[in-house]
Amino acid sequence: ESKLREKITFGVGSPVDLQNWRIRRHAMADVLRDAGHLRAEVYSRAFVDRDAKAVDWIFYVDEGPETHVGAIEVYGNKKISTEAILERAGYATGDELDLETLRKRELDLMDTGAFAIARIFTDVATEFQTGAVPYETWIPPDTGGVMKHEQVSPEGEYVPRQLSPDVNVRVEVVEAPDTQGQVVFGVNMDPERIDPYVGTRLTFRNALGEMNHVTFQGNVGYGLRWRGDIDEPLGVYGSTRLEWLRPGTFGRTGDMRLALSFDEELFPGFHWRTAAAGLGVRTLIDTGLFLDIEPRF
């Protein structure tokens, strides 16, 4: 109850703000959905005492059962197998199902680099979620929630819904293009030097098997002095990197990459060249938080 009350932004003596108070029920329901009650529903009702010029505000909380995955389906995949998508999503029939984890599993799918869009929909059949539709649901103005006749007893008490704990899940993806490229032209300038350059990045998805991608990126520049010791040779320099990404190498979300790189930097009178090889590991810990390690030789 304390976690639900944290979402209520008003108290005794507050001037009534009908719309802003009603919509607090959605934040309250999401607390329960994050905790594993994906079918939770909260209704808002205001009881007006005209004589006292006062309003009693009541939120009816129907948390519903702890939810689990029922049937699970995958749509939209053409080159990536259903088995690979479900393995990355980490869902199987009978698994616990909550909103917080569901959001992260969408990011896990996107983090493979194989998809332009990856969404997980649930058939929770709440007030704003009829059938397999997104969990972002309500649009103001808010009515406070519509209760069905069977949800109110003859005495006027709220009757909790009788719901199955099993929720059907649908994973929908749009696969990213097999090949993507980018070319960049530019000029760097400082008080004594001007460097035109060209760079490129090429991505070849599934080039080494399912969700095994190859990325090549490189740039070439030419250093020209226009002030100072203009007879000092500068010339061509650049860098290149070839990378193989293999999602799910270490567990469900431990992604491995093997990278080879060559970098050449231009300094007055000399070039500095570095060749390196690295074996990297990357994983999504939480929304917006990654662990990324790449020791290089």
PDB file of C-alpha atoms in Angstrom:
ATOM      1  CA  GLU A   1       0.000   0.000   0.000  1.00  0.00           C
ATOM      2  CA  SER A   2       2.866   2.398   0.761  1.00  0.00           C
ATOM      3  CA  LYS A   3       4.224   2.047  -2.793  1.00  0.00           C
ATOM      4  CA  LEU A   4       0.781   2.801  -4.211  1.00  0.00           C
ATOM      5  CA  ARG A   5       0.340   5.825  -1.951  1.00  0.00           C
ATOM      6  CA  GLU A   6       3.618   7.260  -3.254  1.00  0.00           C
ATOM      7  CA  LYS A   7       1.862   7.730  -6.612  1.00  0.00           C
ATOM      8  CA  ILE A   8      -0.912   9.850  -5.075  1.00  0.00           C
ATOM      9  CA  THR A   9       0.077  13.491  -5.433  1.00  0.00           C
ATOM     10  CA  PHE A  10      -2.663  15.046  -3.283  1.00  0.00           C
ATOM     11  CA  GLY A  11      -3.975  14.785   0.248  1.00  0.00           C
ATOM     12  CA  VAL A  12      -6.550  16.016   2.729  1.00  0.00           C
ATOM     13  CA  GLY A  13      -7.296  19.700   2.154  1.00  0.00           C
ATOM     14  CA  SER A  14      -5.993  19.848  -1.433  1.00  0.00           C
ATOM     15  CA  PRO A  15      -8.083  21.814  -3.938  1.00  0.00           C
ATOM     16  CA  VAL A  16      -9.790  19.353  -6.278  1.00  0.00           C
ATOM     17  CA  ASP A  17      -8.083  18.748  -9.641  1.00  0.00           C
ATOM     18  CA  LEU A  18     -10.319  16.183 -11.292  1.00  0.00           C
ATOM     19  CA  GLN A  19      -8.246  15.125 -14.305  1.00  0.00           C
ATOM     20  CA  ASN A  20      -4.842  15.135 -12.634  1.00  0.00           C
ATOM     21  CA  TRP A  21      -6.163  13.163  -9.688  1.00  0.00           C
ATOM     22  CA  ARG A  22      -7.940  10.577 -11.813  1.00  0.00           C
ATOM     23  CA  ILE A  23      -4.893   9.697 -13.885  1.00  0.00           C
ATOM     24  CA  ARG A  24      -2.873   8.779 -10.793  1.00  0.00           C
ATOM     25  CA  ARG A  25      -4.606   5.420 -11.015  1.00  0.00           C
ATOM     26  CA  HIS A  26      -2.476   4.489 -14.040  1.00  0.00           C
ATOM     27  CA  ALA A  27       0.764   5.073 -12.161  1.00  0.00           C
ATOM     28  CA  MET A  28      -0.629   3.018  -9.279  1.00  0.00           C
ATOM     29  CA  ALA A  29      -1.565   0.162 -11.602  1.00  0.00           C
ATOM     30  CA  ASP A  30       1.922   0.192 -13.139  1.00  0.00           C
ATOM     31  CA  VAL A  31       3.429  -0.330  -9.677  1.00  0.00           C
ATOM     32  CA  LEU A  32       1.485  -3.581  -9.479  1.00  0.00           C
ATOM     33  CA  ARG A  33       2.270  -4.519 -13.086  1.00  0.00           C
ATOM     34  CA  ASP A  34       5.980  -4.000 -12.467  1.00  0.00           C
ATOM     35  CA  ALA A  35       5.634  -6.298  -9.445  1.00  0.00           C
ATOM     36  CA  GLY A  36       4.218  -9.170 -11.490  1.00  0.00           C
ATOM     37  CA  HIS A  37       0.475  -8.442 -11.547  1.00  0.00           C
ATOM     38  CA  LEU A  38       0.243  -7.554 -15.218  1.00  0.00           C
ATOM     39  CA  ARG A  39      -3.566  -7.592 -15.148  1.00  0.00           C
ATOM     40  CA  ALA A  40      -3.788  -5.060 -12.325  1.00  0.00           C
ATOM     41  CA  GLU A  41      -6.460  -2.400 -12.602  1.00  0.00           C
ATOM     42  CA  VAL A  42      -7.156   0.672 -10.486  1.00  0.00           C
ATOM     43  CA  TYR A  43     -10.370   2.721 -10.622  1.00  0.00           C
ATOM     44  CA  SER A  44     -10.870   6.269  -9.353  1.00  0.00           C
ATOM     45  CA  ARG A  45     -14.118   7.555  -7.818  1.00  0.00           C
ATOM     46  CA  ALA A  46     -15.060  10.883  -6.236  1.00  0.00           C
ATOM     47  CA  PHE A  47     -17.960  11.045  -3.759  1.00  0.00           C
ATOM     48  CA  VAL A  48     -19.273  14.597  -3.369  1.00  0.00           C
ATOM     49  CA  ASP A  49     -20.868  15.950  -0.181  1.00  0.00           C
ATOM     50  CA  ARG A  50     -22.595  19.063  -1.501  1.00  0.00           C
ATOM     51  CA  ASP A  51     -23.614  20.353   1.903  1.00  0.00           C
ATOM     52  CA  ALA A  52     -20.108  20.101   3.361  1.00  0.00           C
ATOM     53  CA  LYS A  53     -18.517  21.143   0.056  1.00  0.00           C
ATOM     54  CA  ALA A  54     -16.137  18.224   0.416  1.00  0.00           C
ATOM     55  CA  VAL A  55     -15.030  15.322  -1.758  1.00  0.00           C
ATOM     56  CA  ASP A  56     -14.040  11.850  -0.564  1.00  0.00           C
ATOM     57  CA  TRP A  57     -11.649  10.298  -3.075  1.00  0.00           C
ATOM     58  CA  ILE A  58     -11.353   6.524  -3.329  1.00  0.00           C
ATOM     59  CA  PHE A  59      -9.104   4.354  -5.462  1.00  0.00           C
ATOM     60  CA  TYR A  60     -10.381   0.802  -5.963  1.00  0.00           C
ATOM     61  CA  VAL A  61      -7.363  -1.465  -6.451  1.00  0.00           C
ATOM     62  CA  ASP A  62      -7.822  -4.826  -8.146  1.00  0.00           C
ATOM     63  CA  GLU A  63      -4.313  -6.271  -8.371  1.00  0.00           C
ATOM     64  CA  GLY A  64      -5.359  -9.460 -10.165  1.00  0.00           C
ATOM     65  CA  PRO A  65      -3.341 -12.686 -10.039  1.00  0.00           C
ATOM     66  CA  GLU A  66       0.411 -12.996 -10.350  1.00  0.00           C
ATOM     67  CA  THR A  67       0.786 -13.403 -14.097  1.00  0.00           C
ATOM     68  CA  HIS A  68       2.664 -16.026 -16.093  1.00  0.00           C
ATOM     69  CA  VAL A  69       3.323 -16.573 -19.787  1.00  0.00           C
ATOM     70  CA  GLY A  70       0.613 -18.597 -21.485  1.00  0.00           C
ATOM     71  CA  ALA A  71       0.904 -19.069 -25.232  1.00  0.00           C
ATOM     72  CA  ILE A  72       3.791 -17.252 -26.905  1.00  0.00           C
ATOM     73  CA  GLU A  73       4.098 -16.365 -30.586  1.00  0.00           C
ATOM     74  CA  VAL A  74       6.560 -14.510 -32.818  1.00  0.00           C
ATOM     75  CA  TYR A  75       5.573 -12.358 -35.789  1.00  0.00           C
ATOM     76  CA  GLY A  76       7.476 -10.466 -38.462  1.00  0.00           C
ATOM     77  CA  ASN A  77      10.653 -12.536 -38.608  1.00  0.00           C
ATOM     78  CA  LYS A  78      11.880 -13.703 -41.990  1.00  0.00           C
ATOM     79  CA  LYS A  79      15.588 -14.535 -41.653  1.00  0.00           C
ATOM     80  CA  ILE A  80      15.919 -14.804 -37.888  1.00  0.00           C
ATOM     81  CA  SER A  81      14.405 -17.999 -36.497  1.00  0.00           C
ATOM     82  CA  THR A  82      11.595 -17.980 -33.958  1.00  0.00           C
ATOM     83  CA  GLU A  83      13.763 -20.079 -31.639  1.00  0.00           C
ATOM     84  CA  ALA A  84      16.579 -17.504 -31.674  1.00  0.00           C
ATOM     85  CA  ILE A  85      14.156 -14.648 -30.959  1.00  0.00           C
ATOM     86  CA  LEU A  86      12.522 -16.476 -28.050  1.00  0.00           C
ATOM     87  CA  GLU A  87      15.912 -17.408 -26.624  1.00  0.00           C
ATOM     88  CA  ARG A  88      16.971 -13.762 -26.655  1.00  0.00           C
ATOM     89  CA  ALA A  89      13.618 -12.589 -25.287  1.00  0.00           C
ATOM     90  CA  GLY A  90      13.998 -15.122 -22.499  1.00  0.00           C
ATOM     91  CA  TYR A  91      10.344 -16.079 -22.318  1.00  0.00           C
ATOM     92  CA  ALA A  92       8.806 -19.555 -22.277  1.00  0.00           C
ATOM     93  CA  THR A  93       5.376 -20.841 -21.286  1.00  0.00           C
ATOM     94  CA  GLY A  94       4.965 -20.728 -17.519  1.00  0.00           C
ATOM     95  CA  ASP A  95       7.561 -18.001 -16.882  1.00  0.00           C
ATOM     96  CA  GLU A  96       6.703 -15.154 -14.523  1.00  0.00           C
ATOM     97  CA  LEU A  97       5.538 -12.058 -16.380  1.00  0.00           C
ATOM     98  CA  ASP A  98       5.880  -8.477 -15.185  1.00  0.00           C
ATOM     99  CA  LEU A  99       5.967  -5.114 -16.939  1.00  0.00           C
ATOM    100  CA  GLU A 100       9.421  -4.033 -15.740  1.00  0.00           C
ATOM    101  CA  THR A 101      11.106  -7.165 -17.095  1.00  0.00           C
ATOM    102  CA  LEU A 102       9.077  -7.024 -20.290  1.00  0.00           C
ATOM    103  CA  ARG A 103      10.416  -3.537 -21.078  1.00  0.00           C
ATOM    104  CA  LYS A 104      13.989  -4.742 -20.567  1.00  0.00           C
ATOM    105  CA  ARG A 105      13.462  -7.815 -22.768  1.00  0.00           C
ATOM    106  CA  GLU A 106      12.482  -5.488 -25.616  1.00  0.00           C
ATOM    107  CA  LEU A 107      15.806  -3.705 -25.194  1.00  0.00           C
ATOM    108  CA  ASP A 108      17.610  -7.063 -25.113  1.00  0.00           C
ATOM    109  CA  LEU A 109      16.145  -7.855 -28.538  1.00  0.00           C
ATOM    110  CA  MET A 110      17.058  -4.454 -29.955  1.00  0.00           C
ATOM    111  CA  ASP A 111      20.577  -4.786 -28.581  1.00  0.00           C
ATOM    112  CA  THR A 112      21.299  -7.708 -30.924  1.00  0.00           C
ATOM    113  CA  GLY A 113      21.528  -5.244 -33.816  1.00  0.00           C
ATOM    114  CA  ALA A 114      19.324  -7.513 -35.924  1.00  0.00           C
ATOM    115  CA  PHE A 115      16.062  -5.582 -35.629  1.00  0.00           C
ATOM    116  CA  ALA A 116      14.767  -2.154 -36.583  1.00  0.00           C
ATOM    117  CA  ILE A 117      11.796  -2.657 -34.235  1.00  0.00           C
ATOM    118  CA  ALA A 118      11.193  -5.205 -31.474  1.00  0.00           C
ATOM    119  CA  ARG A 119       8.072  -5.073 -29.299  1.00  0.00           C
ATOM    120  CA  ILE A 120       6.483  -7.496 -26.868  1.00  0.00           C
ATOM    121  CA  PHE A 121       2.709  -7.336 -26.602  1.00  0.00           C
ATOM    122  CA  THR A 122       0.518  -8.999 -23.983  1.00  0.00           C
ATOM    123  CA  ASP A 123      -3.093 -10.136 -24.022  1.00  0.00           C
ATOM    124  CA  VAL A 124      -3.933  -8.933 -20.521  1.00  0.00           C
ATOM    125  CA  ALA A 125      -7.518  -7.800 -21.192  1.00  0.00           C
ATOM    126  CA  THR A 126      -7.474  -4.851 -18.804  1.00  0.00           C
ATOM    127  CA  GLU A 127      -9.588  -1.747 -19.307  1.00  0.00           C
ATOM    128  CA  PHE A 128      -7.262  -0.201 -21.883  1.00  0.00           C
ATOM    129  CA  GLN A 129      -5.650  -3.429 -23.049  1.00  0.00           C
ATOM    130  CA  THR A 130      -8.077  -5.507 -25.049  1.00  0.00           C
ATOM    131  CA  GLY A 131      -6.292  -8.242 -26.943  1.00  0.00           C
ATOM    132  CA  ALA A 132      -2.639  -8.133 -27.921  1.00  0.00           C
ATOM    133  CA  VAL A 133      -2.021  -4.398 -27.828  1.00  0.00           C
ATOM    134  CA  PRO A 134       0.748  -2.266 -26.323  1.00  0.00           C
ATOM    135  CA  TYR A 135       0.913  -1.572 -22.615  1.00  0.00           C
ATOM    136  CA  GLU A 136       1.048   2.208 -23.178  1.00  0.00           C
ATOM    137  CA  THR A 137      -2.646   2.670 -23.002  1.00  0.00           C
ATOM    138  CA  TRP A 138      -4.600   5.606 -21.638  1.00  0.00           C
ATOM    139  CA  ILE A 139      -5.320   8.896 -23.335  1.00  0.00           C
ATOM    140  CA  PRO A 140      -6.873  11.779 -21.386  1.00  0.00           C
ATOM    141  CA  PRO A 141      -9.483  12.879 -20.566  1.00  0.00           C
ATOM    142  CA  ASP A 142      -9.811  10.075 -18.053  1.00  0.00           C
ATOM    143  CA  THR A 143     -13.170   8.838 -16.782  1.00  0.00           C
ATOM    144  CA  GLY A 144     -11.823   7.182 -13.653  1.00  0.00           C
ATOM    145  CA  GLY A 145     -12.337   3.766 -15.192  1.00  0.00           C
ATOM    146  CA  VAL A 146     -15.399   1.903 -16.380  1.00  0.00           C
ATOM    147  CA  MET A 147     -16.533  -0.919 -14.113  1.00  0.00           C
ATOM    148  CA  LYS A 148     -18.687  -3.668 -15.563  1.00  0.00           C
ATOM    149  CA  HIS A 149     -21.949  -4.579 -13.822  1.00  0.00           C
ATOM    150  CA  GLU A 150     -20.497  -7.744 -12.341  1.00  0.00           C
ATOM    151  CA  GLN A 151     -17.726  -5.708 -10.685  1.00  0.00           C
ATOM    152  CA  VAL A 152     -20.194  -4.025  -8.313  1.00  0.00           C
ATOM    153  CA  SER A 153     -22.214  -5.995  -5.743  1.00  0.00           C
ATOM    154  CA  PRO A 154     -25.875  -5.229  -4.926  1.00  0.00           C
ATOM    155  CA  GLU A 155     -24.562  -3.519  -1.760  1.00  0.00           C
ATOM    156  CA  GLY A 156     -22.341  -1.246  -3.841  1.00  0.00           C
ATOM    157  CA  GLU A 157     -19.057  -2.932  -2.918  1.00  0.00           C
ATOM    158  CA  TYR A 158     -16.340  -3.592  -5.468  1.00  0.00           C
ATOM    159  CA  VAL A 159     -16.092  -7.233  -6.596  1.00  0.00           C
ATOM    160  CA  PRO A 160     -12.596  -8.287  -7.758  1.00  0.00           C
ATOM    161  CA  ARG A 161     -12.392  -9.757 -11.246  1.00  0.00           C
ATOM    162  CA  GLN A 162     -11.874 -13.491 -11.635  1.00  0.00           C
ATOM    163  CA  LEU A 163      -8.934 -13.762 -14.027  1.00  0.00           C
ATOM    164  CA  SER A 164      -6.582 -16.452 -15.247  1.00  0.00           C
ATOM    165  CA  PRO A 165      -2.921 -15.967 -14.307  1.00  0.00           C
ATOM    166  CA  ASP A 166      -1.880 -17.027 -17.827  1.00  0.00           C
ATOM    167  CA  VAL A 167      -1.249 -14.174 -20.267  1.00  0.00           C
ATOM    168  CA  ASN A 168      -0.614 -14.721 -23.959  1.00  0.00           C
ATOM    169  CA  VAL A 169       2.510 -13.034 -25.306  1.00  0.00           C
ATOM    170  CA  ARG A 170       3.306 -11.903 -28.828  1.00  0.00           C
ATOM    171  CA  VAL A 171       6.783 -10.833 -29.886  1.00  0.00           C
ATOM    172  CA  GLU A 172       6.717  -8.638 -32.991  1.00  0.00           C
ATOM    173  CA  VAL A 173       9.881  -7.695 -34.863  1.00  0.00           C
ATOM    174  CA  VAL A 174      10.889  -5.824 -37.977  1.00  0.00           C
ATOM    175  CA  GLU A 175      14.249  -7.064 -39.160  1.00  0.00           C
ATOM    176  CA  ALA A 176      16.872  -4.468 -40.011  1.00  0.00           C
ATOM    177  CA  PRO A 177      18.286  -4.403 -43.580  1.00  0.00           C
ATOM    178  CA  ASP A 178      20.953  -7.000 -44.381  1.00  0.00           C
ATOM    179  CA  THR A 179      23.344  -4.300 -45.539  1.00  0.00           C
ATOM    180  CA  GLN A 180      23.605  -0.679 -44.477  1.00  0.00           C
ATOM    181  CA  GLY A 181      26.202   1.907 -45.387  1.00  0.00           C
ATOM    182  CA  GLN A 182      27.162   5.441 -44.480  1.00  0.00           C
ATOM    183  CA  VAL A 183      29.647   7.793 -46.095  1.00  0.00           C
ATOM    184  CA  VAL A 184      30.912  11.003 -44.493  1.00  0.00           C
ATOM    185  CA  PHE A 185      32.915  13.842 -46.031  1.00  0.00           C
ATOM    186  CA  GLY A 186      34.436  16.626 -43.987  1.00  0.00           C
ATOM    187  CA  VAL A 187      37.252  19.066 -43.336  1.00  0.00           C
ATOM    188  CA  ASN A 188      39.170  19.704 -40.118  1.00  0.00           C
ATOM    189  CA  MET A 189      40.978  23.027 -39.739  1.00  0.00           C
ATOM    190  CA  ASP A 190      43.319  24.585 -37.193  1.00  0.00           C
ATOM    191  CA  PRO A 191      45.448  27.770 -37.331  1.00  0.00           C
ATOM    192  CA  GLU A 192      48.209  26.018 -39.307  1.00  0.00           C
ATOM    193  CA  ARG A 193      46.665  22.950 -40.956  1.00  0.00           C
ATOM    194  CA  ILE A 194      43.700  21.843 -43.039  1.00  0.00           C
ATOM    195  CA  ASP A 195      42.701  18.171 -43.321  1.00  0.00           C
ATOM    196  CA  PRO A 196      40.026  16.989 -45.756  1.00  0.00           C
ATOM    197  CA  TYR A 197      38.794  13.458 -45.013  1.00  0.00           C
ATOM    198  CA  VAL A 198      36.297  10.799 -46.080  1.00  0.00           C
ATOM    199  CA  GLY A 199      34.875   8.070 -43.884  1.00  0.00           C
ATOM    200  CA  THR A 200      32.591   5.074 -44.316  1.00  0.00           C
ATOM    201  CA  ARG A 201      30.732   2.540 -42.184  1.00  0.00           C
ATOM    202  CA  LEU A 202      29.296  -0.690 -43.582  1.00  0.00           C
ATOM    203  CA  THR A 203      27.168  -3.184 -41.667  1.00  0.00           C
ATOM    204  CA  PHE A 204      26.534  -6.716 -42.958  1.00  0.00           C
ATOM    205  CA  ARG A 205      23.876  -8.337 -40.783  1.00  0.00           C
ATOM    206  CA  ASN A 206      23.705 -12.119 -40.440  1.00  0.00           C
ATOM    207  CA  ALA A 207      26.814 -12.336 -42.641  1.00  0.00           C
ATOM    208  CA  LEU A 208      28.347 -15.133 -40.542  1.00  0.00           C
ATOM    209  CA  GLY A 209      25.137 -16.852 -39.549  1.00  0.00           C
ATOM    210  CA  GLU A 210      21.956 -15.971 -37.703  1.00  0.00           C
ATOM    211  CA  MET A 211      22.423 -12.711 -35.761  1.00  0.00           C
ATOM    212  CA  ASN A 212      26.162 -12.786 -36.488  1.00  0.00           C
ATOM    213  CA  HIS A 213      27.035  -9.380 -37.917  1.00  0.00           C
ATOM    214  CA  VAL A 214      30.150  -7.930 -39.528  1.00  0.00           C
ATOM    215  CA  THR A 215      30.901  -4.211 -39.390  1.00  0.00           C
ATOM    216  CA  PHE A 216      33.605  -2.348 -41.278  1.00  0.00           C
ATOM    217  CA  GLN A 217      34.412   1.284 -40.688  1.00  0.00           C
ATOM    218  CA  GLY A 218      37.284   3.417 -41.857  1.00  0.00           C
ATOM    219  CA  ASN A 219      38.380   6.892 -42.777  1.00  0.00           C
ATOM    220  CA  VAL A 220      41.164   8.462 -44.809  1.00  0.00           C
ATOM    221  CA  GLY A 221      42.430  12.013 -44.478  1.00  0.00           C
ATOM    222  CA  TYR A 222      45.160  14.165 -45.987  1.00  0.00           C
ATOM    223  CA  GLY A 223      47.091  16.676 -43.921  1.00  0.00           C
ATOM    224  CA  LEU A 224      48.032  20.008 -45.556  1.00  0.00           C
ATOM    225  CA  ARG A 225      49.929  22.847 -43.889  1.00  0.00           C
ATOM    226  CA  TRP A 226      48.934  26.323 -44.943  1.00  0.00           C
ATOM    227  CA  ARG A 227      50.913  28.270 -42.319  1.00  0.00           C
ATOM    228  CA  GLY A 228      54.139  27.700 -40.426  1.00  0.00           C
ATOM    229  CA  ASP A 229      56.597  25.195 -41.897  1.00  0.00           C
ATOM    230  CA  ILE A 230      54.672  24.575 -45.094  1.00  0.00           C
ATOM    231  CA  ASP A 231      57.530  22.477 -46.532  1.00  0.00           C
ATOM    232  CA  GLU A 232      57.035  19.829 -43.811  1.00  0.00           C
ATOM    233  CA  PRO A 233      55.454  16.714 -45.389  1.00  0.00           C
ATOM    234  CA  LEU A 234      52.221  15.523 -43.769  1.00  0.00           C
ATOM    235  CA  GLY A 235      50.361  13.363 -46.278  1.00  0.00           C
ATOM    236  CA  VAL A 236      47.821  10.566 -46.049  1.00  0.00           C
ATOM    237  CA  TYR A 237      46.650   9.032 -42.767  1.00  0.00           C
ATOM    238  CA  GLY A 238      43.597   7.169 -41.541  1.00  0.00           C
ATOM    239  CA  SER A 239      42.083   4.323 -39.560  1.00  0.00           C
ATOM    240  CA  THR A 240      40.052   1.175 -40.070  1.00  0.00           C
ATOM    241  CA  ARG A 241      38.185  -1.308 -37.856  1.00  0.00           C
ATOM    242  CA  LEU A 242      36.715  -4.708 -38.712  1.00  0.00           C
ATOM    243  CA  GLU A 243      34.314  -6.156 -36.163  1.00  0.00           C
ATOM    244  CA  TRP A 244      32.407  -9.425 -35.763  1.00  0.00           C
ATOM    245  CA  LEU A 245      29.451  -9.279 -33.352  1.00  0.00           C
ATOM    246  CA  ARG A 246      27.903 -12.462 -31.986  1.00  0.00           C
ATOM    247  CA  PRO A 247      24.953 -11.844 -29.614  1.00  0.00           C
ATOM    248  CA  GLY A 248      24.198 -14.386 -26.911  1.00  0.00           C
ATOM    249  CA  THR A 249      27.667 -15.942 -26.765  1.00  0.00           C
ATOM    250  CA  PHE A 250      27.764 -15.856 -22.972  1.00  0.00           C
ATOM    251  CA  GLY A 251      24.319 -16.662 -21.624  1.00  0.00           C
ATOM    252  CA  ARG A 252      21.217 -14.959 -22.969  1.00  0.00           C
ATOM    253  CA  THR A 253      22.544 -11.385 -23.162  1.00  0.00           C
ATOM    254  CA  GLY A 254      26.337 -11.667 -23.054  1.00  0.00           C
ATOM    255  CA  ASP A 255      27.349 -10.439 -26.510  1.00  0.00           C
ATOM    256  CA  MET A 256      30.818 -11.142 -27.871  1.00  0.00           C
ATOM    257  CA  ARG A 257      32.722  -9.190 -30.475  1.00  0.00           C
ATOM    258  CA  LEU A 258      36.084  -9.745 -32.131  1.00  0.00           C
ATOM    259  CA  ALA A 259      37.692  -6.581 -33.467  1.00  0.00           C
ATOM    260  CA  LEU A 260      40.764  -5.817 -35.567  1.00  0.00           C
ATOM    261  CA  SER A 261      41.837  -2.209 -35.929  1.00  0.00           C
ATOM    262  CA  PHE A 262      44.539  -0.034 -37.439  1.00  0.00           C
ATOM    263  CA  ASP A 263      44.934   3.639 -36.553  1.00  0.00           C
ATOM    264  CA  GLU A 264      47.332   6.192 -37.968  1.00  0.00           C
ATOM    265  CA  GLU A 265      47.558   9.642 -36.404  1.00  0.00           C
ATOM    266  CA  LEU A 266      49.383  12.566 -37.948  1.00  0.00           C
ATOM    267  CA  PHE A 267      51.751  14.722 -35.897  1.00  0.00           C
ATOM    268  CA  PRO A 268      54.267  17.368 -36.989  1.00  0.00           C
ATOM    269  CA  GLY A 269      57.187  15.455 -38.517  1.00  0.00           C
ATOM    270  CA  PHE A 270      55.935  11.888 -37.985  1.00  0.00           C
ATOM    271  CA  HIS A 271      53.067   9.409 -38.190  1.00  0.00           C
ATOM    272  CA  TRP A 272      51.937   7.317 -35.214  1.00  0.00           C
ATOM    273  CA  ARG A 273      50.558   3.892 -36.197  1.00  0.00           C
ATOM    274  CA  THR A 274      48.810   1.396 -33.928  1.00  0.00           C
ATOM    275  CA  ALA A 275      47.482  -2.063 -34.805  1.00  0.00           C
ATOM    276  CA  ALA A 276      45.267  -3.850 -32.284  1.00  0.00           C
ATOM    277  CA  ALA A 277      43.108  -6.938 -31.834  1.00  0.00           C
ATOM    278  CA  GLY A 278      40.441  -7.168 -29.146  1.00  0.00           C
ATOM    279  CA  LEU A 279      37.909  -9.642 -27.786  1.00  0.00           C
ATOM    280  CA  GLY A 280      35.003  -7.696 -26.298  1.00  0.00           C
ATOM    281  CA  VAL A 281      31.996  -8.513 -24.128  1.00  0.00           C
ATOM    282  CA  ARG A 282      28.932  -6.310 -23.815  1.00  0.00           C
ATOM    283  CA  THR A 283      25.675  -6.755 -21.916  1.00  0.00           C
ATOM    284  CA  LEU A 284      22.684  -4.648 -20.930  1.00  0.00           C
ATOM    285  CA  ILE A 285      22.491  -4.543 -17.129  1.00  0.00           C
ATOM    286  CA  ASP A 286      19.462  -2.279 -16.873  1.00  0.00           C
ATOM    287  CA  THR A 287      17.704   0.396 -18.902  1.00  0.00           C
ATOM    288  CA  GLY A 288      20.442   2.783 -20.006  1.00  0.00           C
ATOM    289  CA  LEU A 289      23.218   0.864 -18.184  1.00  0.00           C
ATOM    290  CA  PHE A 290      25.682  -1.322 -20.091  1.00  0.00           C
ATOM    291  CA  LEU A 291      28.789  -3.287 -19.190  1.00  0.00           C
ATOM    292  CA  ASP A 292      31.269  -3.093 -22.060  1.00  0.00           C
ATOM    293  CA  ILE A 293      34.810  -4.548 -21.871  1.00  0.00           C
ATOM    294  CA  GLU A 294      37.308  -4.960 -24.714  1.00  0.00           C
ATOM    295  CA  PRO A 295      40.879  -5.916 -23.775  1.00  0.00           C
ATOM    296  CA  ARG A 296      43.190  -5.240 -26.726  1.00  0.00           C
ATOM    297  CA  PHE A 297      46.553  -6.587 -27.799  1.00  0.00           C
TER     298      PHE A 297
END
